[in-house]
DNA sequence: CGTATTATTGACTCCATTCAAAGATAGTGG
DNA sequence: CCACTATCTTTGAATGGAGTCAATAATACG
């Protein structure tokens, strides 16, 4: 892997990613230690479960999935990661990654090296604050996933589409049309559904004029109605 | 609420709680700002969803639950918290708590005030490290819960009992006999099961000689067999 | 163009829920 | 201390949502 120096200073993701909320001089400070890594292809591992923790990573372009293995040899897709989102927190607790990260498509990422973290915490206090903020956000996201995991299949899929749409919007992509870099299998795995159920429900959503599906392309036609599925009926 | 000064220096939980991994002088440093709050009773709120974030809390005695509300007016029990465990991370991202914390029984807790955190991060670098470690642990726990949420009812309940037993053990309590401070309703809520299913499965576990249940008292008779339920059959 | 992967659709099955009713436990006040 | 009540727990029977199995269709890829 190449380790080109990279600049957070002129990165288009500066308002979403690590430097969010930092002053110009602070950004320039972290910019000195943040490294860019070479491009990965779909299926490539960013890190594997058990790998030594090397730092907090940030998606620069493309997308990735976080996967955990259970005792039964099954993979579980814990999260989908979009540009500007941080990953690697699963390695914070004991220097070893607790799950794996895999590219979902051609992608690039940056790295805040572990060895410079303690020094940065001293020199750039807002970075500490910001990292805790990111880590708090991850936990709230996990919380939502846990709550949703107890809801029926239809709601889980609706929530998945809505949250994806909103996260894409915040990153300057279209919120109403996007390509899923996931197979039905992977969507089902992530949501705890059989792939056939995902297929059936996407069709149902289309029949109800909520979305248009064409293979992995999704067009959201009626976001409000989709959101209504998450609300009580009355 | 009273705000008695408290000492982490002679707390029996020092190897589990916040001061874990800190030097004597560092512990004495954080000890100066950590406050103890008065005793709460079952059902009392430690904090409510939406409350301003006041700091990271630590259970000193007793236990608590973290609950989130969904759009349907239902409560979801996200986590059970035992002595020495930290809570409040749900308030890190935007200064407001994303869920509520409620006492499960008579309990006490300590608080690391938010206003002293940034200063501590500067003066006690290992505290920053330690807090990230705790936060990483929480995320791995959430990961396990997400993975388990896709497994059948029997495995979920087995995992719940095992993990409770292990956490109690690390805290110096009996790992084989303990009182659940939760109703069947609450266990079911936490695991995404109907209370009747919890009741039936506890009975089944007892019939299989894995445990003895007497109301809310649980005695684990065969931990290995219980753990086998989480392993592949072959 | 042919092969492998992915997606759709239908029929059947089953795990866990819901509904219902009875039984146990704990807490309260007379 | 016991009766009374509210809450919690157990157990049975019926239902249903989503999974599994299976076969076909569409798409991507070398």
JSON list of N, CA, C and O (backbone and C1' of nucleotides) in Angstrom, two decimals, chain A residues 42 65 181-186 195 215-216, chain C residues 2-8, chain D residues 23-30:
[
{"chain": "A", "resi": 42, "resn": "UNK", "atom": "N", "xyz": [-13.90, -4.04, -4.88]},
{"chain": "A", "resi": 42, "resn": "UNK", "atom": "CA", "xyz": [-14.94, -4.80, -4.19]},
{"chain": "A", "resi": 42, "resn": "UNK", "atom": "C", "xyz": [-14.41, -6.13, -3.68]},
{"chain": "A", "resi": 42, "resn": "UNK", "atom": "O", "xyz": [-13.79, -6.89, -4.43]},
{"chain": "A", "resi": 65, "resn": "UNK", "atom": "N", "xyz": [-18.31, -2.26, 4.02]},
{"chain": "A", "resi": 65, "resn": "UNK", "atom": "CA", "xyz": [-19.19, -2.89, 5.01]},
{"chain": "A", "resi": 65, "resn": "UNK", "atom": "C", "xyz": [-18.35, -3.38, 6.17]},
{"chain": "A", "resi": 65, "resn": "UNK", "atom": "O", "xyz": [-17.19, -3.78, 5.99]},
{"chain": "A", "resi": 181, "resn": "UNK", "atom": "N", "xyz": [-24.77, -0.89, -3.46]},
{"chain": "A", "resi": 181, "resn": "UNK", "atom": "CA", "xyz": [-23.62, -1.74, -3.77]},
{"chain": "A", "resi": 181, "resn": "UNK", "atom": "C", "xyz": [-23.75, -3.06, -3.04]},
{"chain": "A", "resi": 181, "resn": "UNK", "atom": "O", "xyz": [-22.76, -3.72, -2.75]},
{"chain": "A", "resi": 182, "resn": "UNK", "atom": "N", "xyz": [-24.98, -3.44, -2.75]},
{"chain": "A", "resi": 182, "resn": "UNK", "atom": "CA", "xyz": [-25.24, -4.66, -2.01]},
{"chain": "A", "resi": 182, "resn": "UNK", "atom": "C", "xyz": [-26.15, -5.58, -2.80]},
{"chain": "A", "resi": 182, "resn": "UNK", "atom": "O", "xyz": [-27.07, -5.13, -3.48]},
{"chain": "A", "resi": 183, "resn": "UNK", "atom": "N", "xyz": [-25.92, -6.88, -2.69]},
{"chain": "A", "resi": 183, "resn": "UNK", "atom": "CA", "xyz": [-26.84, -7.85, -3.26]},
{"chain": "A", "resi": 183, "resn": "UNK", "atom": "C", "xyz": [-28.04, -7.99, -2.34]},
{"chain": "A", "resi": 183, "resn": "UNK", "atom": "O", "xyz": [-28.01, -7.54, -1.19]},
{"chain": "A", "resi": 184, "resn": "UNK", "atom": "N", "xyz": [-29.09, -8.62, -2.82]},
{"chain": "A", "resi": 184, "resn": "UNK", "atom": "CA", "xyz": [-30.26, -8.90, -1.97]},
{"chain": "A", "resi": 184, "resn": "UNK", "atom": "C", "xyz": [-29.81, -9.72, -0.75]},
{"chain": "A", "resi": 184, "resn": "UNK", "atom": "O", "xyz": [-30.28, -9.53, 0.37]},
{"chain": "A", "resi": 185, "resn": "UNK", "atom": "N", "xyz": [-28.92, -10.62, -1.03]},
{"chain": "A", "resi": 185, "resn": "UNK", "atom": "CA", "xyz": [-28.33, -11.45, 0.02]},
{"chain": "A", "resi": 185, "resn": "UNK", "atom": "C", "xyz": [-27.73, -10.58, 1.12]},
{"chain": "A", "resi": 185, "resn": "UNK", "atom": "O", "xyz": [-27.98, -10.78, 2.30]},
{"chain": "A", "resi": 186, "resn": "UNK", "atom": "N", "xyz": [-26.92, -9.59, 0.70]},
{"chain": "A", "resi": 186, "resn": "UNK", "atom": "CA", "xyz": [-26.24, -8.73, 1.66]},
{"chain": "A", "resi": 186, "resn": "UNK", "atom": "C", "xyz": [-27.22, -7.83, 2.42]},
{"chain": "A", "resi": 186, "resn": "UNK", "atom": "O", "xyz": [-27.08, -7.62, 3.62]},
{"chain": "A", "resi": 195, "resn": "UNK", "atom": "N", "xyz": [-32.99, -13.46, 1.78]},
{"chain": "A", "resi": 195, "resn": "UNK", "atom": "CA", "xyz": [-32.87, -12.68, 0.55]},
{"chain": "A", "resi": 195, "resn": "UNK", "atom": "C", "xyz": [-34.17, -12.66, -0.22]},
{"chain": "A", "resi": 195, "resn": "UNK", "atom": "O", "xyz": [-34.51, -11.66, -0.87]},
{"chain": "A", "resi": 215, "resn": "UNK", "atom": "N", "xyz": [-32.97, -3.71, -10.53]},
{"chain": "A", "resi": 215, "resn": "UNK", "atom": "CA", "xyz": [-31.75, -4.35, -10.09]},
{"chain": "A", "resi": 215, "resn": "UNK", "atom": "C", "xyz": [-31.23, -3.68, -8.83]},
{"chain": "A", "resi": 215, "resn": "UNK", "atom": "O", "xyz": [-31.96, -3.63, -7.85]},
{"chain": "A", "resi": 216, "resn": "UNK", "atom": "N", "xyz": [-30.02, -3.10, -8.88]},
{"chain": "A", "resi": 216, "resn": "UNK", "atom": "CA", "xyz": [-29.50, -2.48, -7.67]},
{"chain": "A", "resi": 216, "resn": "UNK", "atom": "C", "xyz": [-29.72, -0.97, -7.65]},
{"chain": "A", "resi": 216, "resn": "UNK", "atom": "O", "xyz": [-29.25, -0.28, -6.73]},
{"chain": "C", "resi": 2, "resn": "DG", "atom": "P", "xyz": [-23.38, -20.24, -27.26]},
{"chain": "C", "resi": 2, "resn": "DG", "atom": "O5'", "xyz": [-22.74, -20.52, -25.83]},
{"chain": "C", "resi": 2, "resn": "DG", "atom": "C5'", "xyz": [-21.35, -20.84, -25.73]},
{"chain": "C", "resi": 2, "resn": "DG", "atom": "C4'", "xyz": [-20.93, -20.72, -24.28]},
{"chain": "C", "resi": 2, "resn": "DG", "atom": "C3'", "xyz": [-21.75, -21.57, -23.31]},
{"chain": "C", "resi": 2, "resn": "DG", "atom": "O3'", "xyz": [-20.85, -22.11, -22.35]},
{"chain": "C", "resi": 2, "resn": "DG", "atom": "C1'", "xyz": [-21.86, -19.31, -22.66]},
{"chain": "C", "resi": 3, "resn": "DT", "atom": "P", "xyz": [-21.26, -23.32, -21.39]},
{"chain": "C", "resi": 3, "resn": "DT", "atom": "O5'", "xyz": [-20.88, -22.72, -19.96]},
{"chain": "C", "resi": 3, "resn": "DT", "atom": "C5'", "xyz": [-19.65, -21.99, -19.80]},
{"chain": "C", "resi": 3, "resn": "DT", "atom": "C4'", "xyz": [-19.75, -21.15, -18.55]},
{"chain": "C", "resi": 3, "resn": "DT", "atom": "C3'", "xyz": [-20.47, -21.83, -17.39]},
{"chain": "C", "resi": 3, "resn": "DT", "atom": "O3'", "xyz": [-19.63, -21.76, -16.24]},
{"chain": "C", "resi": 3, "resn": "DT", "atom": "C1'", "xyz": [-21.34, -19.66, -17.75]},
{"chain": "C", "resi": 4, "resn": "DA", "atom": "P", "xyz": [-20.03, -22.41, -14.85]},
{"chain": "C", "resi": 4, "resn": "DA", "atom": "O5'", "xyz": [-20.16, -21.10, -13.95]},
{"chain": "C", "resi": 4, "resn": "DA", "atom": "C5'", "xyz": [-19.16, -20.08, -14.05]},
{"chain": "C", "resi": 4, "resn": "DA", "atom": "C4'", "xyz": [-19.59, -18.90, -13.20]},
{"chain": "C", "resi": 4, "resn": "DA", "atom": "C3'", "xyz": [-20.16, -19.31, -11.84]},
{"chain": "C", "resi": 4, "resn": "DA", "atom": "O3'", "xyz": [-19.69, -18.39, -10.87]},
{"chain": "C", "resi": 4, "resn": "DA", "atom": "C1'", "xyz": [-21.78, -18.08, -13.06]},
{"chain": "C", "resi": 5, "resn": "DT", "atom": "P", "xyz": [-20.01, -18.55, -9.31]},
{"chain": "C", "resi": 5, "resn": "DT", "atom": "O5'", "xyz": [-20.89, -17.27, -9.00]},
{"chain": "C", "resi": 5, "resn": "DT", "atom": "C5'", "xyz": [-20.48, -16.00, -9.53]},
{"chain": "C", "resi": 5, "resn": "DT", "atom": "C4'", "xyz": [-21.68, -15.09, -9.57]},
{"chain": "C", "resi": 5, "resn": "DT", "atom": "C3'", "xyz": [-22.46, -14.98, -8.25]},
{"chain": "C", "resi": 5, "resn": "DT", "atom": "O3'", "xyz": [-22.44, -13.62, -7.87]},
{"chain": "C", "resi": 5, "resn": "DT", "atom": "C1'", "xyz": [-23.92, -15.23, -10.11]},
{"chain": "C", "resi": 6, "resn": "DT", "atom": "P", "xyz": [-23.07, -13.12, -6.52]},
{"chain": "C", "resi": 6, "resn": "DT", "atom": "O5'", "xyz": [-24.53, -12.66, -6.99]},
{"chain": "C", "resi": 6, "resn": "DT", "atom": "C5'", "xyz": [-24.64, -11.65, -7.99]},
{"chain": "C", "resi": 6, "resn": "DT", "atom": "C4'", "xyz": [-26.09, -11.48, -8.34]},
{"chain": "C", "resi": 6, "resn": "DT", "atom": "C3'", "xyz": [-27.03, -11.29, -7.14]},
{"chain": "C", "resi": 6, "resn": "DT", "atom": "O3'", "xyz": [-27.70, -10.06, -7.34]},
{"chain": "C", "resi": 6, "resn": "DT", "atom": "C1'", "xyz": [-27.91, -12.86, -8.65]},
{"chain": "C", "resi": 7, "resn": "DA", "atom": "P", "xyz": [-28.84, -9.56, -6.36]},
{"chain": "C", "resi": 7, "resn": "DA", "atom": "O5'", "xyz": [-30.15, -10.07, -7.10]},
{"chain": "C", "resi": 7, "resn": "DA", "atom": "C5'", "xyz": [-30.49, -9.54, -8.37]},
{"chain": "C", "resi": 7, "resn": "DA", "atom": "C4'", "xyz": [-31.86, -10.05, -8.78]},
{"chain": "C", "resi": 7, "resn": "DA", "atom": "C3'", "xyz": [-32.97, -9.85, -7.75]},
{"chain": "C", "resi": 7, "resn": "DA", "atom": "O3'", "xyz": [-34.03, -9.17, -8.41]},
{"chain": "C", "resi": 7, "resn": "DA", "atom": "C1'", "xyz": [-32.91, -12.11, -8.50]},
{"chain": "C", "resi": 8, "resn": "DT", "atom": "P", "xyz": [-35.38, -8.80, -7.64]},
{"chain": "C", "resi": 8, "resn": "DT", "atom": "O5'", "xyz": [-36.35, -9.99, -8.07]},
{"chain": "C", "resi": 8, "resn": "DT", "atom": "C5'", "xyz": [-36.70, -10.12, -9.44]},
{"chain": "C", "resi": 8, "resn": "DT", "atom": "C4'", "xyz": [-37.55, -11.35, -9.64]},
{"chain": "C", "resi": 8, "resn": "DT", "atom": "C3'", "xyz": [-38.88, -11.35, -8.87]},
{"chain": "C", "resi": 8, "resn": "DT", "atom": "O3'", "xyz": [-39.91, -11.48, -9.84]},
{"chain": "C", "resi": 8, "resn": "DT", "atom": "C1'", "xyz": [-37.77, -13.45, -8.71]},
{"chain": "D", "resi": 23, "resn": "DA", "atom": "P", "xyz": [-36.97, -28.51, -8.12]},
{"chain": "D", "resi": 23, "resn": "DA", "atom": "O5'", "xyz": [-37.61, -27.72, -9.34]},
{"chain": "D", "resi": 23, "resn": "DA", "atom": "C5'", "xyz": [-38.88, -27.08, -9.21]},
{"chain": "D", "resi": 23, "resn": "DA", "atom": "C4'", "xyz": [-38.85, -25.79, -9.99]},
{"chain": "D", "resi": 23, "resn": "DA", "atom": "C3'", "xyz": [-37.96, -25.82, -11.24]},
{"chain": "D", "resi": 23, "resn": "DA", "atom": "O3'", "xyz": [-38.69, -25.32, -12.34]},
{"chain": "D", "resi": 23, "resn": "DA", "atom": "C1'", "xyz": [-37.47, -23.93, -9.94]},
{"chain": "D", "resi": 24, "resn": "DT", "atom": "P", "xyz": [-38.06, -25.31, -13.85]},
{"chain": "D", "resi": 24, "resn": "DT", "atom": "O5'", "xyz": [-38.24, -23.79, -14.28]},
{"chain": "D", "resi": 24, "resn": "DT", "atom": "C5'", "xyz": [-39.37, -23.04, -13.81]},
{"chain": "D", "resi": 24, "resn": "DT", "atom": "C4'", "xyz": [-39.01, -21.56, -13.87]},
{"chain": "D", "resi": 24, "resn": "DT", "atom": "C3'", "xyz": [-38.34, -21.14, -15.18]},
{"chain": "D", "resi": 24, "resn": "DT", "atom": "O3'", "xyz": [-39.06, -20.02, -15.70]},
{"chain": "D", "resi": 24, "resn": "DT", "atom": "C1'", "xyz": [-37.14, -20.33, -13.32]},
{"chain": "D", "resi": 25, "resn": "DA", "atom": "P", "xyz": [-38.73, -19.35, -17.07]},
{"chain": "D", "resi": 25, "resn": "DA", "atom": "O5'", "xyz": [-38.04, -18.00, -16.61]},
{"chain": "D", "resi": 25, "resn": "DA", "atom": "C5'", "xyz": [-38.74, -17.13, -15.71]},
{"chain": "D", "resi": 25, "resn": "DA", "atom": "C4'", "xyz": [-37.85, -15.95, -15.42]},
{"chain": "D", "resi": 25, "resn": "DA", "atom": "C3'", "xyz": [-37.19, -15.34, -16.66]},
{"chain": "D", "resi": 25, "resn": "DA", "atom": "O3'", "xyz": [-37.41, -13.95, -16.57]},
{"chain": "D", "resi": 25, "resn": "DA", "atom": "C1'", "xyz": [-35.54, -15.85, -15.03]},
{"chain": "D", "resi": 26, "resn": "DA", "atom": "P", "xyz": [-37.08, -12.97, -17.77]},
{"chain": "D", "resi": 26, "resn": "DA", "atom": "O5'", "xyz": [-35.81, -12.20, -17.22]},
{"chain": "D", "resi": 26, "resn": "DA", "atom": "C5'", "xyz": [-35.96, -11.44, -16.01]},
{"chain": "D", "resi": 26, "resn": "DA", "atom": "C4'", "xyz": [-34.59, -11.09, -15.52]},
{"chain": "D", "resi": 26, "resn": "DA", "atom": "C3'", "xyz": [-33.73, -10.29, -16.50]},
{"chain": "D", "resi": 26, "resn": "DA", "atom": "O3'", "xyz": [-33.41, -9.08, -15.86]},
{"chain": "D", "resi": 26, "resn": "DA", "atom": "C1'", "xyz": [-32.49, -12.07, -15.52]},
{"chain": "D", "resi": 27, "resn": "DT", "atom": "P", "xyz": [-32.79, -7.85, -16.63]},
{"chain": "D", "resi": 27, "resn": "DT", "atom": "O5'", "xyz": [-31.27, -7.90, -16.17]},
{"chain": "D", "resi": 27, "resn": "DT", "atom": "C5'", "xyz": [-30.99, -8.03, -14.76]},
{"chain": "D", "resi": 27, "resn": "DT", "atom": "C4'", "xyz": [-29.56, -8.42, -14.57]},
{"chain": "D", "resi": 27, "resn": "DT", "atom": "C3'", "xyz": [-28.57, -7.67, -15.46]},
{"chain": "D", "resi": 27, "resn": "DT", "atom": "O3'", "xyz": [-27.81, -6.82, -14.63]},
{"chain": "D", "resi": 27, "resn": "DT", "atom": "C1'", "xyz": [-28.05, -10.00, -15.30]},
{"chain": "D", "resi": 28, "resn": "DA", "atom": "P", "xyz": [-26.56, -6.04, -15.10]},
{"chain": "D", "resi": 28, "resn": "DA", "atom": "O5'", "xyz": [-25.42, -7.10, -14.79]},
{"chain": "D", "resi": 28, "resn": "DA", "atom": "C5'", "xyz": [-25.10, -7.42, -13.45]},
{"chain": "D", "resi": 28, "resn": "DA", "atom": "C4'", "xyz": [-23.84, -8.25, -13.45]},
{"chain": "D", "resi": 28, "resn": "DA", "atom": "C3'", "xyz": [-22.64, -7.57, -14.11]},
{"chain": "D", "resi": 28, "resn": "DA", "atom": "O3'", "xyz": [-21.50, -7.84, -13.29]},
{"chain": "D", "resi": 28, "resn": "DA", "atom": "C1'", "xyz": [-23.07, -9.64, -15.19]},
{"chain": "D", "resi": 29, "resn": "DC", "atom": "P", "xyz": [-20.08, -7.34, -13.63]},
{"chain": "D", "resi": 29, "resn": "DC", "atom": "O5'", "xyz": [-19.36, -8.61, -14.26]},
{"chain": "D", "resi": 29, "resn": "DC", "atom": "C5'", "xyz": [-19.42, -9.87, -13.55]},
{"chain": "D", "resi": 29, "resn": "DC", "atom": "C4'", "xyz": [-18.65, -10.90, -14.34]},
{"chain": "D", "resi": 29, "resn": "DC", "atom": "C3'", "xyz": [-17.41, -10.33, -15.04]},
{"chain": "D", "resi": 29, "resn": "DC", "atom": "O3'", "xyz": [-16.34, -11.26, -14.91]},
{"chain": "D", "resi": 29, "resn": "DC", "atom": "C1'", "xyz": [-18.80, -11.37, -16.63]},
{"chain": "D", "resi": 30, "resn": "DG", "atom": "P", "xyz": [-14.86, -10.70, -14.95]},
{"chain": "D", "resi": 30, "resn": "DG", "atom": "O5'", "xyz": [-14.11, -11.83, -15.77]},
{"chain": "D", "resi": 30, "resn": "DG", "atom": "C5'", "xyz": [-14.31, -13.20, -15.44]},
{"chain": "D", "resi": 30, "resn": "DG", "atom": "C4'", "xyz": [-14.18, -14.04, -16.69]},
{"chain": "D", "resi": 30, "resn": "DG", "atom": "C3'", "xyz": [-12.95, -13.67, -17.53]},
{"chain": "D", "resi": 30, "resn": "DG", "atom": "O3'", "xyz": [-12.27, -14.86, -17.93]},
{"chain": "D", "resi": 30, "resn": "DG", "atom": "C1'", "xyz": [-14.91, -13.58, -18.87]}
]
